[in-house]
Amino acid sequence: MHDLAVWHIPRPPYAYPLADERLNVRLRVAKDDLRRPTIEWSDRQAWTRPNEETPMRWFADDAQFRYWEATITPSEGRVRYLFRLEDSTGQAAPVYFGGWGLTRERPQGAWPDGYVHWPYIHRERFVTTPAWVRDAICYQIFPDRFARGNPPVAPDLAAGWTGQISHRSFWGGDLRGVIAHLDHVASVGANLIWFTPIFQATTNHKYDTTDYGRIDPHFGDDEVFNRLIAESRARGIRVILDGVFNHSGSQFAPWRDVLEHGMASPYWGWFDVTDEPADPKLRNYRTFAKAPHMPRLMTGNPEVQAYLFERASRWMRMGIAGWRLDVADEVDSSFWRAFRRDMRAINPEAYFVGEISYDAVRWLEGDQFDGVMNYPVLHAALRFVAPPENGGTTSAPLDASGFLDAVSQIRTWYPGWANTAALNALSTHDIPRFLTEMGGDVDRFLLGLTFMMTYEGIPMIYYGDEVGMEGGADPDNRRPMIWEPERQNHRLLEQVRALTRLRRERPALRGSGFRPIRLAKPSVAAYLRGVSGLEELPREGGSAEQGSVALVLLNTSKEPVTVEVSQRDLSQPEAFGAITWPASERVAYEPLTRKAHALTDTGLSVTLPALGSMVLTPNE
């Protein structure tokens, strides 16, 4: 039965090129398959030469499978390869997996052969995710609800606020208000801001764009935007904007022209209209989410692309660090490939993250996005951390083992660099706030945040989460920011700051390595984090610290729990290449509490507080 689980295909996430003409390759086997895989490879144009061999490293285990990976460097950028699985006892002959599946004999060198082929590693397909992403902590701002300037840009909105949260209510937040509170953002530990749309639109959320080249007058103008970029940079904060290129708003000039002139409009081909005339009452055109005021753009149309690229380029030249891309899965892939090329020509370090809520590997082959919004990981965390009686999630709860299996499976969907560049949120403007999903339980919220701050990818804080804001489904999750000190949860704020500081200070928590540790306690999730055998991105300002490791423990029980982490669990010698605790380190140190725990010959024993966590690193 083990042989039935063996699987590989020569495309992401099982094979993908890296810089310097390297190729990363993965092999899937059954979780309990103890055979060690080796990759054999050679120049595909010189198949008579002897194969080179590279042992494969452990990458991940999920509920059913184990995944191995290796990095090879073809001398001519082209390669053929196959996998050899060997019984560690030496009692069984090796088996081979190649282009024609599983065989008992090594494929011969005749053409065509039984190898897997990667025809050529083209330089334009090299992964170029910016190095700074590894160190990013994001803070999301919904501008209308974050802060009003003094004086406010739109005092009429502030004066007209009734206190009712609705889809049509305006509070009057603006970019001046953001500038005035950048010190708060920096103090939380964030060094990246994602703004929901700031371009001219008719709604408070601005996802119905009227003018892609103009800051909405409710928020400010070019002058204040330039000052925002400069003030952010002075605090070490980058800014990314929300690009809504899937659809426009009902007041978008080209759409108004189509409504007025029908097929005679030069913009007729910009929209997907069934028949003439386009009629919002009949809704005889495609839209976003069946919303007649958001007509869908034909993003494969070269004219549409040229128009949007010209306006996006303007904001890139004004200093933004990249884009969060709305409804990214409905936009033509040719648009994203050209968009990445054009924006990177302006800023080679630009970051692109797509809003896709499921397996998004087709957009993560190195030519479209750097990462996606990691909603599946959020969903797994919600199912593990949420109180069972809360009913905040529509899916069944997960115990620790199920949670770790889910997270591990999601990691295997993507190339390693895409996991590192994913945007990991607990709350956003589209979903209920995590604290509300936790039934208002701050300890459970902190469990979720501890996971996000110790997991690979970019952790994100939705404005106000750090001071205890709550909110149900849209629009309740878009309440005005709480600035009054007496209404803020200061204990929570300090713990959020401690977690972001911990992530910044510990290279292990920014590495690409993640290894679950299975304990006998269903309420306790344990995992090692660190610098894996494959670090695909250099760290900003230098290379990643080799040998860096951290042990994370999360307890969802309402009672303290004592756990025993065995020496074998910490080392796991049978998983070659997996992150391990250094054998010479006999003390585990809690950076948050400055408490030390001794490791014995059998392992580590610690008591976790009720609904609490520990992050342990080797003693300093």
Coordinates of C-alpha atoms in Angstrom, one line a residue:
M1 CA 0.0 0.0 0.0
H2 CA 3.0 2.3 0.5
D3 CA 3.7 2.4 -3.2
L4 CA 0.3 3.7 -4.0
A5 CA 1.0 6.9 -2.0
V6 CA 4.2 7.8 -3.9
W7 CA 3.6 10.9 -6.1
H8 CA 5.4 13.6 -7.9
I9 CA 4.6 15.9 -10.9
P10 CA 7.1 18.3 -12.5
R11 CA 5.3 21.5 -11.6
P12 CA 4.7 23.6 -8.5
P13 CA 4.6 22.7 -5.6
Y14 CA 6.4 19.5 -6.4
A15 CA 9.0 21.1 -8.6
Y16 CA 9.9 24.8 -9.0
P17 CA 12.9 26.9 -9.9
L18 CA 14.9 29.0 -7.5
A19 CA 17.6 31.6 -8.2
D20 CA 21.0 30.6 -9.5
E21 CA 19.5 27.9 -11.7
R22 CA 18.5 25.7 -8.8
L23 CA 15.5 23.4 -8.9
N24 CA 13.6 22.4 -5.7
V25 CA 11.9 19.1 -6.0
R26 CA 9.4 17.3 -3.6
L27 CA 8.3 13.7 -3.3
R28 CA 5.2 12.5 -1.5
V29 CA 5.1 9.1 0.3
A30 CA 2.8 7.5 2.9
K31 CA 3.2 9.0 6.3
D32 CA 4.4 5.6 7.7
D33 CA 6.7 4.8 4.8
L34 CA 10.1 4.6 6.4
R35 CA 12.1 4.3 3.2
R36 CA 14.6 7.0 2.6
P37 CA 14.4 8.8 -0.8
T38 CA 17.3 9.9 -2.9
I39 CA 17.0 11.9 -6.1
E40 CA 19.1 10.8 -9.0
W41 CA 19.7 13.4 -11.7
S42 CA 21.7 14.4 -14.8
D43 CA 21.8 16.7 -17.8
R44 CA 18.8 15.7 -19.9
Q45 CA 20.8 16.2 -23.1
A46 CA 23.7 14.0 -21.9
W47 CA 21.8 10.9 -20.6
T48 CA 24.7 8.6 -21.1
R49 CA 26.6 10.2 -18.2
P50 CA 26.4 8.7 -14.7
N51 CA 23.6 10.2 -12.5
E52 CA 24.4 12.5 -9.6
E53 CA 22.7 11.7 -6.3
T54 CA 21.3 14.0 -3.6
P55 CA 19.6 12.7 -0.4
M56 CA 16.2 14.2 0.2
R57 CA 15.3 16.3 3.3
W58 CA 12.2 16.0 5.4
F59 CA 9.7 18.8 4.6
A60 CA 6.3 18.0 6.2
D61 CA 4.0 15.4 7.6
D62 CA 0.2 15.7 7.4
A63 CA -2.6 13.3 8.4
Q64 CA -1.8 10.8 5.6
F65 CA 1.5 11.7 3.9
R66 CA 5.1 12.6 4.4
Y67 CA 6.8 15.0 2.0
W68 CA 10.5 15.1 1.2
E69 CA 12.4 17.7 -0.8
A70 CA 15.8 18.3 -2.3
T71 CA 17.5 21.1 -4.2
I72 CA 19.6 20.3 -7.3
T73 CA 21.7 22.6 -9.5
P74 CA 21.7 21.4 -13.1
S75 CA 24.9 22.6 -14.8
E76 CA 23.1 23.6 -18.1
G77 CA 19.8 24.6 -16.6
R78 CA 18.1 21.5 -17.9
V79 CA 17.7 18.3 -16.0
R80 CA 16.1 14.8 -15.9
Y81 CA 15.6 13.1 -12.6
L82 CA 14.0 10.1 -10.8
F83 CA 13.6 9.1 -7.1
R84 CA 15.1 6.1 -5.5
L85 CA 13.4 4.7 -2.3
E86 CA 15.5 2.4 -0.2
D87 CA 14.6 0.2 2.7
S88 CA 16.6 1.3 5.7
T89 CA 17.1 -2.3 6.7
G90 CA 18.6 -3.3 3.4
Q91 CA 16.3 -6.4 3.2
A92 CA 14.3 -5.1 0.2
A93 CA 15.5 -4.0 -3.2
P94 CA 15.0 -0.2 -3.9
V95 CA 12.2 1.0 -6.0
Y96 CA 12.2 4.0 -8.4
F97 CA 9.7 6.7 -9.3
G98 CA 10.1 8.5 -12.6
G99 CA 8.1 9.8 -15.5
W100 CA 6.3 6.6 -16.0
G101 CA 5.5 6.0 -12.4
L102 CA 6.8 3.4 -10.0
T103 CA 9.2 0.6 -11.2
R104 CA 11.4 -2.0 -9.6
E105 CA 14.3 -1.3 -11.9
R106 CA 16.1 1.9 -12.7
P107 CA 14.9 3.3 -16.1
Q108 CA 17.5 2.9 -18.8
G109 CA 19.1 5.8 -20.6
A110 CA 17.6 5.2 -24.0
W111 CA 15.5 8.0 -25.5
P112 CA 12.7 8.4 -24.6
D113 CA 13.5 7.4 -21.1
G114 CA 11.5 6.9 -17.9
Y115 CA 12.8 9.9 -16.1
V116 CA 11.0 13.1 -15.0
H117 CA 12.1 16.1 -17.2
W118 CA 12.5 19.8 -16.4
P119 CA 13.3 21.1 -19.9
Y120 CA 15.0 24.3 -18.9
I121 CA 15.2 26.8 -16.0
H122 CA 14.5 30.1 -17.6
R123 CA 15.9 33.2 -15.8
E124 CA 12.6 35.0 -16.0
R125 CA 11.0 32.3 -13.9
F126 CA 13.5 32.7 -11.0
V127 CA 11.7 33.5 -7.8
T128 CA 12.3 37.1 -6.9
T129 CA 10.2 37.6 -3.7
P130 CA 11.8 40.6 -1.9
A131 CA 14.0 39.8 1.1
W132 CA 12.3 42.3 3.4
V133 CA 9.1 40.2 3.3
R134 CA 10.7 37.7 5.7
D135 CA 10.9 40.4 8.4
A136 CA 7.5 42.0 7.9
I137 CA 4.7 42.4 10.4
C138 CA 1.6 43.9 8.8
Y139 CA -1.1 46.2 10.2
Q140 CA -4.3 46.6 8.2
I141 CA -6.1 50.0 8.1
F142 CA -9.7 50.6 7.0
P143 CA -9.2 54.4 6.4
D144 CA -12.7 55.7 7.0
R145 CA -12.7 54.1 10.5
F146 CA -9.2 54.5 11.7
A147 CA -8.5 58.1 12.7
R148 CA -9.6 61.6 11.8
G149 CA -7.1 64.3 11.1
N150 CA -7.0 67.6 13.0
P151 CA -8.7 69.3 11.3
P152 CA -10.5 66.4 9.6
V153 CA -10.3 66.3 5.8
A154 CA -14.1 65.8 5.5
P155 CA -15.7 67.5 8.6
D156 CA -19.1 67.0 7.1
L157 CA -18.7 63.3 7.4
A158 CA -17.6 63.5 11.0
A159 CA -20.5 65.8 11.9
G160 CA -23.0 63.5 10.2
W161 CA -21.9 60.3 12.0
T162 CA -24.8 58.8 13.9
G163 CA -22.9 56.1 15.6
Q164 CA -24.7 53.4 13.5
I165 CA -22.4 50.9 11.8
S166 CA -23.9 50.3 8.3
H167 CA -22.7 49.7 4.8
R168 CA -23.7 53.4 4.0
S169 CA -22.3 55.2 7.1
F170 CA -19.2 57.4 7.0
W171 CA -17.2 58.1 10.1
G172 CA -14.7 60.5 8.5
G173 CA -11.3 58.9 9.0
D174 CA -8.6 60.2 6.7
L175 CA -4.9 60.0 5.8
R176 CA -4.0 62.9 8.1
G177 CA -5.4 60.9 10.9
V178 CA -3.3 57.9 9.9
I179 CA -0.2 60.1 9.9
A180 CA -1.0 61.4 13.4
H181 CA -1.1 57.8 14.7
L182 CA 1.9 56.2 12.9
D183 CA 3.7 56.1 16.2
H184 CA 1.0 53.8 17.5
V185 CA 1.4 51.5 14.5
A186 CA 5.1 51.4 15.0
S187 CA 4.8 50.8 18.7
V188 CA 2.6 47.8 18.1
G189 CA 5.6 46.3 16.2
A190 CA 4.3 46.7 12.6
N191 CA 6.6 47.7 9.8
L192 CA 4.1 47.2 6.9
I193 CA 0.7 48.9 6.5
W194 CA -2.0 47.5 4.1
F195 CA -4.6 50.1 3.3
T196 CA -8.0 49.0 2.1
P197 CA -8.8 51.1 -1.0
I198 CA -8.0 54.8 -0.9
F199 CA -8.9 55.8 -4.4
Q200 CA -12.0 57.9 -5.3
A201 CA -15.2 55.9 -4.8
T202 CA -18.8 56.4 -3.6
T203 CA -18.8 54.1 -0.6
N204 CA -17.1 54.1 2.8
H205 CA -15.1 51.0 1.8
K206 CA -14.0 52.3 -1.6
Y207 CA -14.1 48.9 -3.4
D208 CA -16.2 50.5 -6.1
T209 CA -13.5 52.6 -7.7
T210 CA -14.5 55.8 -9.6
D211 CA -11.0 57.1 -10.4
Y212 CA -7.9 54.9 -10.1
G213 CA -5.6 57.9 -10.4
R214 CA -7.0 60.0 -7.6
I215 CA -7.0 59.8 -3.8
D216 CA -10.6 59.9 -2.5
P217 CA -11.3 63.5 -1.4
H218 CA -12.7 62.1 1.9
F219 CA -9.2 60.9 2.6
G220 CA -6.9 63.6 1.3
D221 CA -4.9 64.3 -1.8
D222 CA -1.5 63.6 -3.4
E223 CA 0.3 66.0 -1.0
V224 CA -1.0 64.3 2.1
F225 CA -0.3 60.9 0.5
N226 CA 3.3 61.9 -0.2
R227 CA 3.6 63.0 3.4
L228 CA 2.2 59.7 4.6
I229 CA 4.8 57.7 2.6
A230 CA 7.6 59.9 3.9
E231 CA 6.4 59.7 7.6
S232 CA 6.0 56.0 7.3
R233 CA 9.5 55.5 5.9
A234 CA 10.9 57.6 8.7
R235 CA 9.5 55.0 11.1
G236 CA 10.7 52.0 9.1
I237 CA 7.2 51.3 7.8
R238 CA 6.4 50.2 4.2
V239 CA 2.9 50.8 2.6
I240 CA 1.0 48.6 0.3
L241 CA -2.3 49.6 -1.4
D242 CA -5.4 47.6 -2.2
G243 CA -5.7 47.1 -6.0
V244 CA -9.3 46.6 -7.1
F245 CA -8.8 45.6 -10.7
N246 CA -11.4 42.9 -11.1
H247 CA -14.3 45.5 -11.2
S248 CA -14.9 49.2 -11.1
G249 CA -17.7 51.3 -9.5
S250 CA -20.9 52.5 -11.1
Q251 CA -19.5 56.0 -11.4
F252 CA -16.3 54.9 -13.3
A253 CA -16.2 57.2 -16.4
P254 CA -15.8 54.4 -18.9
W255 CA -18.8 52.5 -17.5
R256 CA -20.9 55.7 -17.5
D257 CA -19.9 56.0 -21.2
V258 CA -21.1 52.4 -21.9
L259 CA -24.4 53.1 -20.2
E260 CA -24.9 56.2 -22.3
H261 CA -23.6 55.1 -25.7
G262 CA -23.9 51.3 -25.7
M263 CA -21.9 49.5 -28.3
A264 CA -20.9 52.9 -29.8
S265 CA -18.8 53.5 -26.7
P266 CA -15.0 53.1 -27.1
Y267 CA -15.2 51.3 -23.7
W268 CA -17.8 48.7 -24.7
G269 CA -15.1 45.9 -24.8
W270 CA -13.9 46.9 -21.3
F271 CA -17.0 45.2 -19.7
D272 CA -18.7 41.9 -20.0
V273 CA -22.2 43.0 -21.2
T274 CA -24.6 40.3 -22.5
D275 CA -26.6 42.6 -24.8
E276 CA -27.3 46.2 -25.6
P277 CA -28.1 48.4 -23.8
A278 CA -26.3 47.6 -20.5
D279 CA -29.0 48.0 -17.8
P280 CA -28.4 47.9 -14.1
K281 CA -32.1 46.9 -13.5
L282 CA -31.8 43.9 -15.8
R283 CA -28.2 43.3 -14.6
N284 CA -27.4 42.0 -18.1
Y285 CA -23.6 42.3 -17.4
R286 CA -21.2 40.5 -15.2
T287 CA -20.4 42.1 -11.8
F288 CA -18.6 41.4 -8.6
A289 CA -20.7 39.3 -6.3
K290 CA -23.9 40.1 -8.2
A291 CA -23.6 43.8 -7.2
P292 CA -24.9 45.9 -10.1
H293 CA -22.9 48.9 -8.9
M294 CA -19.6 46.9 -9.4
P295 CA -19.4 46.0 -13.1
R296 CA -16.7 43.4 -13.9
L297 CA -13.7 44.6 -16.0
M298 CA -12.4 42.5 -18.9
T299 CA -8.9 42.2 -17.6
G300 CA -7.7 40.3 -20.5
N301 CA -8.4 43.3 -22.8
P302 CA -5.0 45.0 -23.7
E303 CA -6.7 48.4 -23.4
V304 CA -8.0 47.7 -19.9
Q305 CA -4.5 46.5 -18.9
A306 CA -2.8 49.5 -20.3
Y307 CA -5.2 51.9 -18.6
L308 CA -4.9 50.2 -15.1
F309 CA -1.1 49.7 -15.4
E310 CA -0.6 53.3 -16.1
R311 CA -2.5 54.3 -13.0
A312 CA -0.9 51.7 -10.8
S313 CA 2.5 52.8 -12.0
R314 CA 1.8 56.3 -10.7
W315 CA 1.4 55.0 -7.1
M316 CA 4.4 52.8 -7.4
R317 CA 6.5 55.8 -8.4
M318 CA 5.2 57.7 -5.4
G319 CA 6.8 55.1 -3.2
I320 CA 4.4 52.3 -2.3
A321 CA 6.0 48.9 -1.5
G322 CA 3.5 46.8 -3.4
W323 CA -0.2 45.7 -3.7
R324 CA -2.8 43.6 -2.0
L325 CA -4.9 42.5 -4.9
D326 CA -8.7 42.2 -4.5
V327 CA -10.7 39.3 -6.0
A328 CA -7.4 38.1 -7.5
D329 CA -8.7 34.7 -8.6
E330 CA -11.2 36.2 -11.0
V331 CA -8.7 38.4 -12.9
D332 CA -7.2 37.2 -16.1
S333 CA -3.8 35.6 -15.4
S334 CA -2.2 37.5 -18.3
F335 CA -3.1 40.7 -16.4
W336 CA -1.2 39.6 -13.3
R337 CA 1.9 38.4 -15.3
A338 CA 2.1 41.8 -17.1
F339 CA 1.3 43.7 -13.9
R340 CA 4.1 42.0 -12.0
R341 CA 6.5 42.7 -14.8
D342 CA 5.6 46.4 -15.1
M343 CA 5.5 47.1 -11.4
R344 CA 8.8 45.3 -10.8
A345 CA 10.3 47.4 -13.5
I346 CA 9.6 50.4 -11.2
N347 CA 10.4 48.8 -7.9
P348 CA 12.3 45.4 -8.1
E349 CA 11.5 44.9 -4.4
A350 CA 7.7 45.2 -4.8
Y351 CA 5.5 42.7 -3.0
F352 CA 2.2 41.3 -4.4
V353 CA -0.3 39.4 -2.4
G354 CA -3.5 38.0 -3.8
E355 CA -6.9 37.6 -2.1
I356 CA -7.5 33.9 -2.7
S357 CA -9.1 31.8 0.0
Y358 CA -8.2 28.3 -1.2
D359 CA -5.3 26.3 -2.7
A360 CA -3.8 29.0 -4.9
V361 CA -0.7 27.3 -6.3
R362 CA -1.6 28.2 -9.9
W363 CA -1.0 31.8 -9.1
L364 CA 2.2 31.0 -7.1
E365 CA 4.6 29.8 -9.8
G366 CA 6.9 32.9 -9.5
D367 CA 5.3 34.9 -12.3
Q368 CA 2.2 36.3 -10.6
F369 CA 2.0 36.7 -6.8
D370 CA 4.5 36.4 -4.0
G371 CA 1.9 35.1 -1.7
V372 CA -1.8 35.0 -0.9
M373 CA -4.0 35.8 2.1
N374 CA -3.8 32.6 4.1
Y375 CA -7.4 32.1 5.0
P376 CA -7.1 28.3 5.2
V377 CA -4.5 28.6 8.0
L378 CA -6.7 31.2 9.8
H379 CA -9.7 28.7 9.5
A380 CA -7.6 25.9 11.1
A381 CA -6.5 28.2 13.9
L382 CA -10.1 29.3 14.5
R383 CA -11.2 25.6 14.7
F384 CA -8.5 24.8 17.2
V385 CA -8.6 27.9 19.5
A386 CA -12.3 28.8 19.5
P387 CA -14.3 27.7 22.5
P388 CA -16.5 24.7 21.5
E389 CA -19.6 26.3 23.0
N390 CA -19.1 29.6 21.1
G391 CA -20.3 28.3 17.7
G392 CA -18.3 31.0 16.0
T393 CA -17.1 28.6 13.3
T394 CA -19.3 26.6 10.9
S395 CA -16.8 23.7 10.9
A396 CA -16.1 21.0 13.5
P397 CA -13.5 21.9 16.2
L398 CA -10.0 20.5 15.8
D399 CA -7.8 19.0 18.5
A400 CA -4.1 19.6 18.5
S401 CA -3.3 16.7 16.1
G402 CA -6.0 17.8 13.6
F403 CA -4.8 21.4 13.8
L404 CA -1.2 20.5 13.1
D405 CA -2.2 18.1 10.3
A406 CA -4.3 20.9 8.7
V407 CA -1.5 23.5 8.9
S408 CA 1.0 21.0 7.5
Q409 CA -1.2 20.1 4.6
I410 CA -1.7 23.7 3.7
R411 CA 2.1 24.2 3.7
T412 CA 2.5 21.4 1.1
W413 CA 0.2 23.3 -1.3
Y414 CA 2.9 25.9 -2.1
P415 CA 6.5 26.4 -2.9
G416 CA 8.5 27.3 0.2
W417 CA 9.0 31.0 -0.8
A418 CA 5.2 31.4 -1.2
N419 CA 4.6 30.1 2.4
T420 CA 7.1 32.7 3.6
A421 CA 5.3 35.5 1.7
A422 CA 1.8 34.5 2.7
L423 CA -0.3 37.1 4.6
N424 CA -1.5 35.5 7.8
A425 CA -4.4 37.3 9.5
L426 CA -6.7 36.6 12.5
S427 CA -9.2 39.3 11.5
T428 CA -9.9 41.4 8.4
H429 CA -12.5 43.8 7.2
D430 CA -14.3 40.8 5.5
I431 CA -14.7 38.5 8.4
P432 CA -15.8 38.7 12.1
R433 CA -13.0 39.9 14.4
F434 CA -11.1 37.0 16.0
L435 CA -11.8 38.2 19.6
T436 CA -15.6 38.1 18.8
E437 CA -15.1 34.6 17.4
M438 CA -13.4 33.7 20.7
G439 CA -16.5 34.9 22.6
G440 CA -14.6 37.9 23.9
D441 CA -12.0 35.7 25.6
V442 CA -8.7 37.6 25.4
D443 CA -6.6 34.5 26.4
R444 CA -8.0 32.6 23.4
F445 CA -7.3 35.6 21.2
L446 CA -3.7 35.6 22.4
L447 CA -3.4 31.9 21.7
G448 CA -4.3 32.6 18.1
L449 CA -2.0 35.6 17.9
T450 CA 0.9 33.6 19.4
F451 CA 0.4 31.0 16.6
M452 CA 0.4 33.7 13.9
M453 CA 3.4 35.4 15.3
T454 CA 5.4 32.2 15.5
Y455 CA 4.3 30.7 12.1
E456 CA 6.0 31.2 8.8
G457 CA 4.6 34.0 6.6
I458 CA 3.7 37.6 7.4
P459 CA 1.6 38.0 10.6
M460 CA -1.1 40.7 10.3
I461 CA -3.0 42.7 12.9
Y462 CA -6.3 44.3 11.9
Y463 CA -6.6 47.8 13.3
G464 CA -8.0 47.7 16.8
D465 CA -7.4 44.0 17.5
E466 CA -4.4 45.0 19.6
V467 CA -6.6 47.0 22.0
G468 CA -9.5 44.5 22.2
M469 CA -11.9 45.7 19.5
E470 CA -14.7 43.3 18.7
G471 CA -17.1 43.1 15.8
G472 CA -19.3 40.5 14.0
A473 CA -19.8 40.1 10.3
D474 CA -19.4 43.0 7.9
P475 CA -20.2 45.8 8.5
D476 CA -19.9 45.3 12.3
N477 CA -16.2 44.4 12.0
R478 CA -15.6 47.9 10.7
R479 CA -16.3 49.9 13.8
P480 CA -14.3 53.1 14.4
M481 CA -10.9 52.6 16.1
I482 CA -10.9 52.9 19.9
W483 CA -8.5 55.7 20.8
E484 CA -9.8 56.6 24.2
P485 CA -7.3 55.1 26.7
E486 CA -10.0 54.2 29.2
R487 CA -11.7 52.0 26.6
Q488 CA -8.6 50.2 25.5
N489 CA -7.4 46.8 26.9
H490 CA -3.9 47.8 27.9
R491 CA -2.9 44.3 29.1
L492 CA -3.7 43.0 25.7
L493 CA -1.8 45.8 24.0
E494 CA 1.3 45.1 26.0
Q495 CA 1.1 41.4 25.2
V496 CA 0.7 42.1 21.5
R497 CA 3.8 44.3 21.6
A498 CA 5.7 41.5 23.5
L499 CA 4.8 39.0 20.8
T500 CA 5.8 41.3 17.9
R501 CA 9.1 42.0 19.7
L502 CA 9.7 38.3 20.2
R503 CA 9.2 37.7 16.4
R504 CA 11.6 40.5 15.5
E505 CA 14.3 39.3 17.9
R506 CA 14.1 35.6 17.1
P507 CA 15.4 34.5 13.7
A508 CA 13.8 31.1 14.2
L509 CA 10.3 32.6 14.1
R510 CA 11.0 34.2 10.7
G511 CA 12.6 31.1 9.2
S512 CA 10.9 28.7 6.8
G513 CA 11.1 25.6 8.9
F514 CA 8.0 24.1 10.7
R515 CA 7.9 20.7 12.3
P516 CA 4.9 19.5 14.4
I517 CA 5.6 17.5 17.6
R518 CA 2.8 15.1 18.4
L519 CA 2.0 15.0 22.2
A520 CA -0.4 12.8 24.1
K521 CA -2.4 15.9 25.1
P522 CA -5.2 16.8 22.6
S523 CA -5.4 20.3 23.9
V524 CA -1.7 21.1 23.4
A525 CA -0.2 21.9 20.0
A526 CA 3.6 21.8 19.9
Y527 CA 5.9 22.6 17.0
L528 CA 9.5 23.5 16.3
R529 CA 10.2 26.6 14.2
G530 CA 13.5 27.6 12.7
V531 CA 15.8 27.9 9.7
S532 CA 15.2 24.9 7.6
G533 CA 17.7 23.1 5.4
L534 CA 16.4 25.2 2.5
E535 CA 16.3 28.9 3.0
E536 CA 15.1 30.4 -0.3
L537 CA 15.2 34.0 0.6
P538 CA 18.0 36.0 2.2
R539 CA 17.1 38.0 5.3
E540 CA 17.1 41.7 4.9
G541 CA 20.5 43.0 6.0
G542 CA 22.2 39.5 5.9
S543 CA 21.7 35.8 5.7
A544 CA 19.4 33.8 8.0
E545 CA 21.0 32.5 11.2
Q546 CA 21.8 28.9 10.7
G547 CA 20.9 26.6 13.6
S548 CA 18.2 28.9 15.0
V549 CA 15.3 27.1 16.6
A550 CA 12.3 27.7 18.8
L551 CA 9.8 25.4 20.5
V552 CA 6.2 26.6 20.6
L553 CA 3.5 25.2 22.8
L554 CA -0.2 26.2 22.7
N555 CA -2.7 25.0 25.4
T556 CA -6.4 25.4 24.6
S557 CA -7.5 23.7 27.9
K558 CA -9.2 25.8 30.6
E559 CA -6.8 24.0 33.1
P560 CA -3.0 24.1 33.4
V561 CA -1.5 21.1 31.6
T562 CA 1.9 19.5 32.2
V563 CA 3.5 18.1 29.0
E564 CA 6.5 15.9 28.5
V565 CA 8.4 16.5 25.3
S566 CA 10.8 13.6 24.8
Q567 CA 14.3 13.9 23.6
R568 CA 13.3 11.8 20.6
D569 CA 10.5 14.3 19.8
L570 CA 13.0 17.1 19.9
S571 CA 15.6 15.4 17.7
Q572 CA 13.5 13.0 15.5
P573 CA 16.6 11.5 13.9
E574 CA 14.6 9.4 11.4
A575 CA 13.4 12.5 9.6
F576 CA 16.6 13.6 7.9
G577 CA 16.8 17.4 7.4
A578 CA 14.0 18.2 9.9
I579 CA 14.5 21.0 12.4
T580 CA 15.9 19.7 15.7
W581 CA 16.7 21.1 19.1
P582 CA 20.5 21.4 19.4
A583 CA 21.8 18.3 21.2
S584 CA 24.3 20.3 23.2
E585 CA 21.6 22.7 24.6
R586 CA 20.4 21.5 27.9
V587 CA 18.4 24.6 28.9
A588 CA 15.2 25.9 27.3
Y589 CA 14.6 29.6 27.8
E590 CA 11.3 31.5 27.8
P591 CA 12.1 34.9 26.2
L592 CA 8.8 36.4 27.3
T593 CA 9.1 35.5 31.0
R594 CA 12.9 35.1 31.2
K595 CA 12.4 31.7 32.9
A596 CA 14.7 28.8 32.3
H597 CA 13.7 25.0 32.1
A598 CA 16.3 22.2 32.3
L599 CA 16.4 19.5 29.7
T600 CA 17.1 16.0 31.1
D601 CA 18.3 12.9 29.2
T602 CA 14.7 12.0 28.6
G603 CA 13.6 15.4 27.4
L604 CA 11.7 18.4 28.7
S605 CA 8.8 18.7 31.2
V606 CA 6.9 22.0 31.4
T607 CA 3.5 23.1 32.8
L608 CA 1.5 25.3 30.5
P609 CA -1.0 27.8 32.1
A610 CA -4.7 27.5 31.3
L611 CA -5.4 28.9 27.8
G612 CA -1.8 29.8 27.7
S613 CA 1.3 29.3 25.6
M614 CA 5.1 29.1 25.8
V615 CA 7.8 29.9 23.3
L616 CA 11.1 28.3 24.2
T617 CA 14.6 28.9 22.7
P618 CA 18.0 27.4 23.6
N619 CA 19.5 29.2 26.5
E620 CA 21.5 32.3 25.7

